[in-house]
CSV table of C-alpha atoms in Angstrom, one decimal:
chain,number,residue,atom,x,y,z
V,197,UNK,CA,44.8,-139.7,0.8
V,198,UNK,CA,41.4,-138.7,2.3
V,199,UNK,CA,41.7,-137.2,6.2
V,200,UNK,CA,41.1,-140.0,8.1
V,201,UNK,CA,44.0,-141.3,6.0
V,202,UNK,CA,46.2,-139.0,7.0
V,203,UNK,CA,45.1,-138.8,10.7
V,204,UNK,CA,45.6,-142.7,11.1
V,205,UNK,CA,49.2,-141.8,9.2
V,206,UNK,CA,50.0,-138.9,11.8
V,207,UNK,CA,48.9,-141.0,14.7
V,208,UNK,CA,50.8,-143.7,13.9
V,209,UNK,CA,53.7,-141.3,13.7
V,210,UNK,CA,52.8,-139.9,16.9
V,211,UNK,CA,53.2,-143.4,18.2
V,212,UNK,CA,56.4,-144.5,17.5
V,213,UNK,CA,57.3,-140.4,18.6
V,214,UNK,CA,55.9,-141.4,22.1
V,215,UNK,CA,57.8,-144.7,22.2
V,216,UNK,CA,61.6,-143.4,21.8
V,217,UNK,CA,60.8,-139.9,23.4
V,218,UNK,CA,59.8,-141.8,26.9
V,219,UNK,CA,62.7,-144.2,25.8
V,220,UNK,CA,64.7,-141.8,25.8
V,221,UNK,CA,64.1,-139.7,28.7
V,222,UNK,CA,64.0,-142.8,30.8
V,223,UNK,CA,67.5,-143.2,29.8
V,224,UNK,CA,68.8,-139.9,30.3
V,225,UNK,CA,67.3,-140.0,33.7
V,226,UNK,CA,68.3,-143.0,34.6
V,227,UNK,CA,72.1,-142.8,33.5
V,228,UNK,CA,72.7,-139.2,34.3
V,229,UNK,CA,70.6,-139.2,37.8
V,230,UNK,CA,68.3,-136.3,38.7
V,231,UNK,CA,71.3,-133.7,39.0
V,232,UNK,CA,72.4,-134.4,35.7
V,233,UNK,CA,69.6,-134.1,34.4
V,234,UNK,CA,68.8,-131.0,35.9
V,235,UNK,CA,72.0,-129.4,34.1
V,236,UNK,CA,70.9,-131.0,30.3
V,237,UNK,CA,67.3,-129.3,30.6
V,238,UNK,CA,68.7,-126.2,31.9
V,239,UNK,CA,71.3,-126.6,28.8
V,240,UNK,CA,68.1,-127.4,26.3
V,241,UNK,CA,66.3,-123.9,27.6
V,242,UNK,CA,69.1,-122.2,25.2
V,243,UNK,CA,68.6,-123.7,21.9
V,244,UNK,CA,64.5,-123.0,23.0
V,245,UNK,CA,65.2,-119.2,24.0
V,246,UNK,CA,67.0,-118.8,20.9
V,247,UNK,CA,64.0,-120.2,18.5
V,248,UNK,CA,62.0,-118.3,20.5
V,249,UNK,CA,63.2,-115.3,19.9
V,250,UNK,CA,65.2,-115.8,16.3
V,251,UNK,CA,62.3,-117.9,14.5
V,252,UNK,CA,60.5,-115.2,12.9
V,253,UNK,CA,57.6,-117.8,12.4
V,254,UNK,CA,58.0,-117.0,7.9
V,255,UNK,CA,57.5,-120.8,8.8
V,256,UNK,CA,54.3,-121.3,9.4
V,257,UNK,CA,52.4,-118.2,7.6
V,258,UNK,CA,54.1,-120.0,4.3
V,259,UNK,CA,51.9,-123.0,4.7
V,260,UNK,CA,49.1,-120.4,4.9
V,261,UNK,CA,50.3,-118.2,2.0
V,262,UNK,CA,51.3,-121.4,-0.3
V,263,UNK,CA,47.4,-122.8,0.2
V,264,UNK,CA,46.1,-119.1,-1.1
V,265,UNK,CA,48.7,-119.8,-4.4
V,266,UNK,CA,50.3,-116.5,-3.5
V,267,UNK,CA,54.0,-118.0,-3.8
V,268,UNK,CA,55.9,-121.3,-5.0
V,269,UNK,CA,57.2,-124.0,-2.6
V,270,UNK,CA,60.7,-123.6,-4.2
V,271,UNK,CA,60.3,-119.8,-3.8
V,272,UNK,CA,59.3,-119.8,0.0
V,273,UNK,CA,62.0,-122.0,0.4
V,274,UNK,CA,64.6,-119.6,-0.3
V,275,UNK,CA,63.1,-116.8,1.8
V,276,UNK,CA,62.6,-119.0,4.5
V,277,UNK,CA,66.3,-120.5,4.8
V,278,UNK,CA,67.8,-116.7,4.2
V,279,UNK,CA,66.0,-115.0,7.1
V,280,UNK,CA,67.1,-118.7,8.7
V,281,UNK,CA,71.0,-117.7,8.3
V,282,UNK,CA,70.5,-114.4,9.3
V,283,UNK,CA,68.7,-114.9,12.9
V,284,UNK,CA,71.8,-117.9,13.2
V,285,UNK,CA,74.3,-115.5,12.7
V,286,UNK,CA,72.5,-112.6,15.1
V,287,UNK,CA,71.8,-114.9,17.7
V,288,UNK,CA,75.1,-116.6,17.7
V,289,UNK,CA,76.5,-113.2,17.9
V,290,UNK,CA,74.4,-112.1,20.7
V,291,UNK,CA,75.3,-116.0,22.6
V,292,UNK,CA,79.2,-115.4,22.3
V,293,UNK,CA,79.5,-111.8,23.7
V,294,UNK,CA,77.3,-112.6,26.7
V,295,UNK,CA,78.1,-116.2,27.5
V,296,UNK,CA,79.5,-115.4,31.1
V,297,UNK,CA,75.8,-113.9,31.3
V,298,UNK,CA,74.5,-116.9,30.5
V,299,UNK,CA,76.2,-119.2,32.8
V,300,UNK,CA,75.5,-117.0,35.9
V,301,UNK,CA,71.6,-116.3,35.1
V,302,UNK,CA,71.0,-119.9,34.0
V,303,UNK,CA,73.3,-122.0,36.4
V,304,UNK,CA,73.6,-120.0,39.3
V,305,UNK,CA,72.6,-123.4,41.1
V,306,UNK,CA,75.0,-125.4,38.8
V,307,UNK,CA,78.4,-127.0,40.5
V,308,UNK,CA,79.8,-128.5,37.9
V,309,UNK,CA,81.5,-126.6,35.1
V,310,UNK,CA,79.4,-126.6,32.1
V,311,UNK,CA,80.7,-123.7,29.8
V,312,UNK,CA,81.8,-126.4,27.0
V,313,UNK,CA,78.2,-127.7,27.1
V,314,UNK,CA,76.7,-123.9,26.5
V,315,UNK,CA,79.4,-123.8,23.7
V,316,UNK,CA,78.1,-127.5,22.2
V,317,UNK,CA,74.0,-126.3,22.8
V,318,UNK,CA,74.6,-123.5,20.1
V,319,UNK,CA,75.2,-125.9,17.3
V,320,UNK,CA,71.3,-127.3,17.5
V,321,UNK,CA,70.4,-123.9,16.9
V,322,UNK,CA,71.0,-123.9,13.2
V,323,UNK,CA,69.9,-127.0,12.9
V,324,UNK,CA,66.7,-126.9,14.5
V,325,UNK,CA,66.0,-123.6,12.4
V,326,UNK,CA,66.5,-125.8,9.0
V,327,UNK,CA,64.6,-129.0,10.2
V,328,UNK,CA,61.8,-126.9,11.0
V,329,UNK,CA,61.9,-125.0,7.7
V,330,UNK,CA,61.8,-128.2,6.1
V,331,UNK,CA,58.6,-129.3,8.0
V,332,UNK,CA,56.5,-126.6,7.3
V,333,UNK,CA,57.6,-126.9,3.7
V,334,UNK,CA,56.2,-130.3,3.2
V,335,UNK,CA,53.0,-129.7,5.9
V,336,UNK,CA,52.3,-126.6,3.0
V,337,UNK,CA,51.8,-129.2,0.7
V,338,UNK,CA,50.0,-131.6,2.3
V,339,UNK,CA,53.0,-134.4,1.8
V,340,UNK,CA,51.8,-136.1,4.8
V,341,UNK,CA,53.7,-139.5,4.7
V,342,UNK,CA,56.8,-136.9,3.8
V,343,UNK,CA,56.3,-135.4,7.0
V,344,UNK,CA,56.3,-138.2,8.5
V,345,UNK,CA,59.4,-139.9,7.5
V,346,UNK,CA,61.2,-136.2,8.5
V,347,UNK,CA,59.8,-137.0,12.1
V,348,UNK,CA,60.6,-139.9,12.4
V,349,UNK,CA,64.1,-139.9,11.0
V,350,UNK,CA,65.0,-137.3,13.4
V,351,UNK,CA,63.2,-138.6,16.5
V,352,UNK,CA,64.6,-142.1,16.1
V,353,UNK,CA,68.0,-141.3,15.0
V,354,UNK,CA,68.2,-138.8,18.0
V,355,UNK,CA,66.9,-141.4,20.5
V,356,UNK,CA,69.4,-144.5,19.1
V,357,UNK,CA,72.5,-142.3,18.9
V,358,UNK,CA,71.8,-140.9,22.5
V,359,UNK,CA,71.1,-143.4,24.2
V,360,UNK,CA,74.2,-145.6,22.7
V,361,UNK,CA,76.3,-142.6,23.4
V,362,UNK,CA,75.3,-142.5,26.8
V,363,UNK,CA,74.5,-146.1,28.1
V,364,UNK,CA,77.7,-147.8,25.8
V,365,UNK,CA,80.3,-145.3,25.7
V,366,UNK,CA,79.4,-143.5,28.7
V,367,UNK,CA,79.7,-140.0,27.4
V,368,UNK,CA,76.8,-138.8,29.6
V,369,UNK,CA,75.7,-135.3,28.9
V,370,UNK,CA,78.0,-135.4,25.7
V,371,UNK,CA,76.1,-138.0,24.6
V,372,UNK,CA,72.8,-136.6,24.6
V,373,UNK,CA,74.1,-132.8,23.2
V,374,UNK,CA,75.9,-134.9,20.4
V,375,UNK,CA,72.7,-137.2,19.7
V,376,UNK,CA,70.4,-134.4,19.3
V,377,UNK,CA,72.9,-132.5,17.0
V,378,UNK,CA,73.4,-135.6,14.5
V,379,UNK,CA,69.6,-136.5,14.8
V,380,UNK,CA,68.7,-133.0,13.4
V,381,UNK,CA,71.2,-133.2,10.7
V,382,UNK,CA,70.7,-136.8,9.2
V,383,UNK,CA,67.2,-135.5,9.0
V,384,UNK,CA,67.5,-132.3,7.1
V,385,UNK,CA,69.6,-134.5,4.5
V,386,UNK,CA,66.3,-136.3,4.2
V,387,UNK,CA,64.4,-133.3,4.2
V,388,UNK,CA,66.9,-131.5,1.4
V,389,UNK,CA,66.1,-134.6,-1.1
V,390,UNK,CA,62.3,-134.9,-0.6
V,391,UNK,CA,61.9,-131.0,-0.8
V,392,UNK,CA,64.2,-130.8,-4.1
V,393,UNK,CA,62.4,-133.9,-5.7
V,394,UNK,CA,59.0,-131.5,-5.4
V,395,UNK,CA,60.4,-128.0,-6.2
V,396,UNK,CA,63.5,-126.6,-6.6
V,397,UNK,CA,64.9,-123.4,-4.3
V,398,UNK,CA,65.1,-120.7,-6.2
V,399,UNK,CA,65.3,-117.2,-5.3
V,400,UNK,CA,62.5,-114.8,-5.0
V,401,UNK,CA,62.7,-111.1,-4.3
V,402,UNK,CA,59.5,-110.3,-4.3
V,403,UNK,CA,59.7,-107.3,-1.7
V,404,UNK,CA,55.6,-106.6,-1.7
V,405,UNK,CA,55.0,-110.3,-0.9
V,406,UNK,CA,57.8,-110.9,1.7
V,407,UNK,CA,56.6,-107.8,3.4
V,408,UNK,CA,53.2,-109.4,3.2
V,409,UNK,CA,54.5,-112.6,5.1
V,410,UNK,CA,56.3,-110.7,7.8
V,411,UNK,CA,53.4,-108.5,8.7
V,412,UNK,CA,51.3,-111.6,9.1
V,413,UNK,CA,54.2,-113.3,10.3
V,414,UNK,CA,54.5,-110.6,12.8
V,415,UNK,CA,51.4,-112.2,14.9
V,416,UNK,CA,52.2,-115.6,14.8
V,417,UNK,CA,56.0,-114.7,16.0
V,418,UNK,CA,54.2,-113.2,19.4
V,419,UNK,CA,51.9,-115.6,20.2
V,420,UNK,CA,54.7,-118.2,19.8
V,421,UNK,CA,57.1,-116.0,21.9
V,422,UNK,CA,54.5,-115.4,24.4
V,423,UNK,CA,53.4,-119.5,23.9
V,424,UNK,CA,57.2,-120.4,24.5
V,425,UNK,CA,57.4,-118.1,27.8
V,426,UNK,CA,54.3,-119.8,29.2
V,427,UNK,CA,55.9,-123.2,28.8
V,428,UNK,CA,59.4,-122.2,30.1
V,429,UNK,CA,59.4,-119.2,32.0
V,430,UNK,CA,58.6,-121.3,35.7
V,431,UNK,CA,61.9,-123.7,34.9
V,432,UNK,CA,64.0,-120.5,34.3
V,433,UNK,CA,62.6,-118.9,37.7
V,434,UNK,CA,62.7,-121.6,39.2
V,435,UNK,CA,66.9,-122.0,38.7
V,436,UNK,CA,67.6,-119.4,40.7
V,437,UNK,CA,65.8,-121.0,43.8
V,438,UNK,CA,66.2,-124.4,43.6
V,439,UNK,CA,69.0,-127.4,42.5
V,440,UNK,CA,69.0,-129.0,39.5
V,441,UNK,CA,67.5,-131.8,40.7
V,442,UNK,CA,64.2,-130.2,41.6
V,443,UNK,CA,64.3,-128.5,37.6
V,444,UNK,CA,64.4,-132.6,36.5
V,445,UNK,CA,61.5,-133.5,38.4
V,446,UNK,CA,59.3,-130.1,36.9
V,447,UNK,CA,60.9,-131.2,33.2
V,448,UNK,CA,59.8,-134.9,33.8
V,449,UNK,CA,56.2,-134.3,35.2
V,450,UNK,CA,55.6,-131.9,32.3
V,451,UNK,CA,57.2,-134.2,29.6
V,452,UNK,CA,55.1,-136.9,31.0
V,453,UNK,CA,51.8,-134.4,30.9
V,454,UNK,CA,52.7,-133.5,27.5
V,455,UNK,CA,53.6,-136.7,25.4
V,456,UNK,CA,50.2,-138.6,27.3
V,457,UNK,CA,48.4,-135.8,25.6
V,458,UNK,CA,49.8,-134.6,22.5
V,459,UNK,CA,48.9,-137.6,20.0
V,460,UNK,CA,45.4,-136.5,18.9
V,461,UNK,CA,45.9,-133.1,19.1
V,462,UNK,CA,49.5,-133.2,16.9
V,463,UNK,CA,47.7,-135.8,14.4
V,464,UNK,CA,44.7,-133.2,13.9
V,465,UNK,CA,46.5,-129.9,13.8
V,466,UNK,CA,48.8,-131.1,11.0
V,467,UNK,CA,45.6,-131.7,9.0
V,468,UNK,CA,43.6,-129.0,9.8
V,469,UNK,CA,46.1,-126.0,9.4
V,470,UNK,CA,46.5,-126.6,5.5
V,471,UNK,CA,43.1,-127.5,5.0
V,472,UNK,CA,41.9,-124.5,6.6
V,473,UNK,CA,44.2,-122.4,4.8
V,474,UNK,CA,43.4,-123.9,1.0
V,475,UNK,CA,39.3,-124.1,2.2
V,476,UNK,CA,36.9,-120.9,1.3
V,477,UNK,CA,33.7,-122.3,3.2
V,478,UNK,CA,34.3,-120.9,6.6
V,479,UNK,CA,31.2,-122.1,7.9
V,480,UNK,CA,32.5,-125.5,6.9
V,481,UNK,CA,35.9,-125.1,8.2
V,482,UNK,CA,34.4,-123.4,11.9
V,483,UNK,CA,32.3,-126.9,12.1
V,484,UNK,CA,35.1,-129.2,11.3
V,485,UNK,CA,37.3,-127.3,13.9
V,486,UNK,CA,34.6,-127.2,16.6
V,487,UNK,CA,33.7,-131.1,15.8
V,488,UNK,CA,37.8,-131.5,15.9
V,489,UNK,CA,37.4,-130.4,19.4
V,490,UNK,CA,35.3,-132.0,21.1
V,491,UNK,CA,36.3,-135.0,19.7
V,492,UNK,CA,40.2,-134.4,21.2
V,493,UNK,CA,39.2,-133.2,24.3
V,494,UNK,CA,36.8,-136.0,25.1
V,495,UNK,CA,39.9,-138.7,23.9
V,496,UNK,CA,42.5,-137.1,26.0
V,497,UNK,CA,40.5,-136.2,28.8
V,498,UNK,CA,39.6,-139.9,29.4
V,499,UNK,CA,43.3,-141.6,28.7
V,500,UNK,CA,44.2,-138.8,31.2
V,501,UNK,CA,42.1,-140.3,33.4
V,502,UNK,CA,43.3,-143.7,33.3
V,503,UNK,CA,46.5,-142.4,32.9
V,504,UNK,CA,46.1,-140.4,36.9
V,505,UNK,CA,45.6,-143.9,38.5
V,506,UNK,CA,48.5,-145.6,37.0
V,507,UNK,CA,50.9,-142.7,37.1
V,508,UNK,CA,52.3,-144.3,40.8
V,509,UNK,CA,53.6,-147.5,39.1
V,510,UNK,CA,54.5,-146.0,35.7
V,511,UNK,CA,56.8,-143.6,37.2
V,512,UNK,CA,58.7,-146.9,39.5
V,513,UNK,CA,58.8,-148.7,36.4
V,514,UNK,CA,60.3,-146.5,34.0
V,515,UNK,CA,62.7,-143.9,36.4
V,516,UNK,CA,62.8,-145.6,39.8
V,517,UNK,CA,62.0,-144.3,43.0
V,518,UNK,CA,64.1,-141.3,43.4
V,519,UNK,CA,62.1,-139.9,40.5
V,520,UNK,CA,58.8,-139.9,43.1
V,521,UNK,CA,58.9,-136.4,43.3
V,522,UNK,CA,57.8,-135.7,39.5
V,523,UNK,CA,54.1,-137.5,40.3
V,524,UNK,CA,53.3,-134.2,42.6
V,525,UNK,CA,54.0,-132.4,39.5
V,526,UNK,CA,51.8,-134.6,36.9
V,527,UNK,CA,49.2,-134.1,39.5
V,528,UNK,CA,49.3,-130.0,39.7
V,529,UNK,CA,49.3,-129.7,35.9
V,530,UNK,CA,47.7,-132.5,34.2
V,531,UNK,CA,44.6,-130.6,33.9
V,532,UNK,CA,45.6,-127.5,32.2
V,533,UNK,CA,47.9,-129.4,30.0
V,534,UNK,CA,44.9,-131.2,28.9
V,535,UNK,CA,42.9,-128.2,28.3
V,536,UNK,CA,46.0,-126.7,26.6
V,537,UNK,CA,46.2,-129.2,24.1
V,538,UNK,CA,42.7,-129.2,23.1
V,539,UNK,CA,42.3,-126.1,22.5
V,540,UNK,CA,45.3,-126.1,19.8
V,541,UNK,CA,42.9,-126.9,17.6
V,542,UNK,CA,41.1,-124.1,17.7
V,543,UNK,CA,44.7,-122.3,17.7
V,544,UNK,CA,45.2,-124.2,14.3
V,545,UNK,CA,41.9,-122.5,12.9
V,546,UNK,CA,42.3,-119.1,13.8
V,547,UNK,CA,46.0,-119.4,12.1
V,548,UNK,CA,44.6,-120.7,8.9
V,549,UNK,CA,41.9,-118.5,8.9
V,550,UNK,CA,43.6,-115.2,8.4
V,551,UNK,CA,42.9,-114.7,12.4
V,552,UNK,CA,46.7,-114.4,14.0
V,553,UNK,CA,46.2,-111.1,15.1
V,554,UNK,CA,43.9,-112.9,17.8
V,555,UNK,CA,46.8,-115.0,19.1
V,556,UNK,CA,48.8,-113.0,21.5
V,557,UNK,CA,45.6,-110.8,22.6
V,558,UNK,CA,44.3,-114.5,23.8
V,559,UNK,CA,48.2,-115.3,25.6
V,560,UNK,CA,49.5,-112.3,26.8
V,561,UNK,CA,47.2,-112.4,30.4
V,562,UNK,CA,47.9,-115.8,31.3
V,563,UNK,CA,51.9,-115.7,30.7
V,564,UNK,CA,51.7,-112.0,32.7
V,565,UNK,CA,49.3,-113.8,35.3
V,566,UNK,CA,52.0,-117.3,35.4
V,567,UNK,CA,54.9,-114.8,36.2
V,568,UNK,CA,53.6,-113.0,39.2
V,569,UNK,CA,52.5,-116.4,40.4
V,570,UNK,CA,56.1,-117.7,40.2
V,571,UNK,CA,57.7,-114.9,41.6
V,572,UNK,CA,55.3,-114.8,44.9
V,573,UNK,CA,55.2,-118.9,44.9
V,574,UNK,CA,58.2,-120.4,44.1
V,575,UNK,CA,60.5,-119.0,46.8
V,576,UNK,CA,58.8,-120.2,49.5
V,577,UNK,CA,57.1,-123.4,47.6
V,578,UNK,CA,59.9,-124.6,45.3
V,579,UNK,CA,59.1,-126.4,42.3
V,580,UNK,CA,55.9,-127.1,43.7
């Protein structure tokens, strides 16, 4: 399967993706109601904090040390689900001892009592850590249509089983906790089988080598700590100031922003991360990444566009008019979303290229830059 292959493959993934994640949200919003839905992003923040800080990123410097032949699929494998457990166990740890901590700083806003749903947001935690591990495996390899399926299992699995719990049996925010729990499972049985069928897990001690990954590991982890901060630190300032409400509008008018502009970008950076990694012509590489570029910034940029104009109607359509108040927010940060997006690509290069070190030297101003804004903004201009 040549590129253009695999970007039609991807894209078409990406499709369907887009399809039952706006399905779904519309559903969520729509049943639940804007406070509601306030709570079950404010609940989704812990799962993110945790894979923010507990995903050590051996991830995604395996696909780069499995194109360089330095280690064996079934090898990284190993490595990759042991430090896996280990962050589980430490964070879930951590969660437990301080969960009264967590209810005050995170629903300090909150009415309703919501201690069984922090309790319930802790089992996608090891899940999420597998299905990822699993997704890098088969990216490392370049089993693209494998990938695939592992999306797609989880995303439409996820999106049937929520919305049936919610709009059929009425379980509300159950429904959506317990579809995104069994969504990630049913697709890490999927990603077991495909996985096994290439190479089998076996153990590797290799103490040089795993010290190796970590150190390079080590760069990646804080630009994706720092990455994770600048897409979630504004909705956890922004709890303690206004309802939950409000945090469903921001969540929606970034969803929107995001999964408008995420197809091209997604379909390229799958393909150009392993390739970069394997390649040893870097001139060759640096003009396939800048020629990615310009290419995905001038396709987003103009469905964004169209996208601006019709954003009134969409939004009536789909959520209804007390959802009017997310458009304000797809108009504030449309742009930088689309810039953002883009310039992944160039991201992608300078991880396959042996550059991470660059990463969180390139983040760190913005997120320190976002978070003095929000403190001095938010207070007195809300979500806004």
């Amino acid at each position: 399967m040549n590129i253009t292959d695999k970007l039609f493959s991807i894209f078409t993934r990406d499709v369907v993706l887009f399809v039952t994640t706006l399905l779904t949200g519309v559903v969520i919003a729509r049943y639940l109601g804007p406070e509601k839905m306030g709570i079950w992003t404010l609940l989704l923040l812990i799962p993110g904090y945790a894979e923010a800080f507990g995903r050590l990123q051996l991830d995604t410097s395996s696909v780069y040390f499995i194109g360089k032949g330095k280690i064996k699929l079934g090898e990284v494998a190993f490595i990759l689900h042991l430090v896996s457990m280990i962050m589980v166990s430490v964070i879930a740890l951590v969660g437990f001892l301080n969960i009264d901590f967590l209810h005050n700083q995170i629903f300090e806003n909150v009415e309703m009592d919501v201690q069984e749903f922090i309790y319930g947001v802790f089992l996608i935690i090891p899940l999420r850590f597998i299905y990822i591990n699993y997704s890098y495996l088969l990216i490392a390899r370049e089993e693209i249509k494998a990938y695939n399926k592992l999306v797609i299992i989880q995303a439409l699995t996820t999106s049937a089983l929520s919305i049936g719990m919610i709009m059929l049996m009425d379980f509300g925010i159950l429904g959506a906790l317990m579809g995104s729990i069994l969504g990630l499972l049913i697709s890490i049985i999927y990603g077991i089988s495909k996985v096994n069928s290439i190479d089998k897990i076996r153990p590797n001690f290799n103490t040089s080598l795993i010290i190796e990954m970590a150190k390079y590991s080590a760069h990646l982890y804080i630009s994706g700590l720092v990455g994770f901060f600048q897409n979630n630190i504004g909705v956890l300032i922004a709890a303690h100031y206004v309802a939950p409400a409000q945090i469903a509008f921001f969540a929606l008018g970034k969803s929107i922003s995001e999964i408008s502009t995420r197809m091209v970008p997604a379909a390229v950076n799958t393909i150009l991360f392993p390739r970069v990694s394997s390649s040893n012509d870097e001139k060759g590489a640096i003009e396939l990444v800048t020629r990615s570029f310009r290419v995905t910034l001038l396709i987003i940029s103009t469905t964004t566009v169209i996208l601006f104009y019709l954003i009134k109607p969409i939004v009536f359509i789909l959520y209804g008019e007390d959802y009017y108040s997310l458009i304000d927010i797809f108009v504030i940060i449309i742009a930088s979303v689309v810039m953002v997006q883009s310039s992944s690509v160039l991201m992608s290069y300078l991880t396959g290229s042996g550059n991470a070190h660059l990463l969180p030297k390139l983040s760190i101003l913005p997120l320190l830059l976002q978070i003095a804004l929000s403190f001095f903004l938010v207070p007195d201009l809300g979500i806004l």
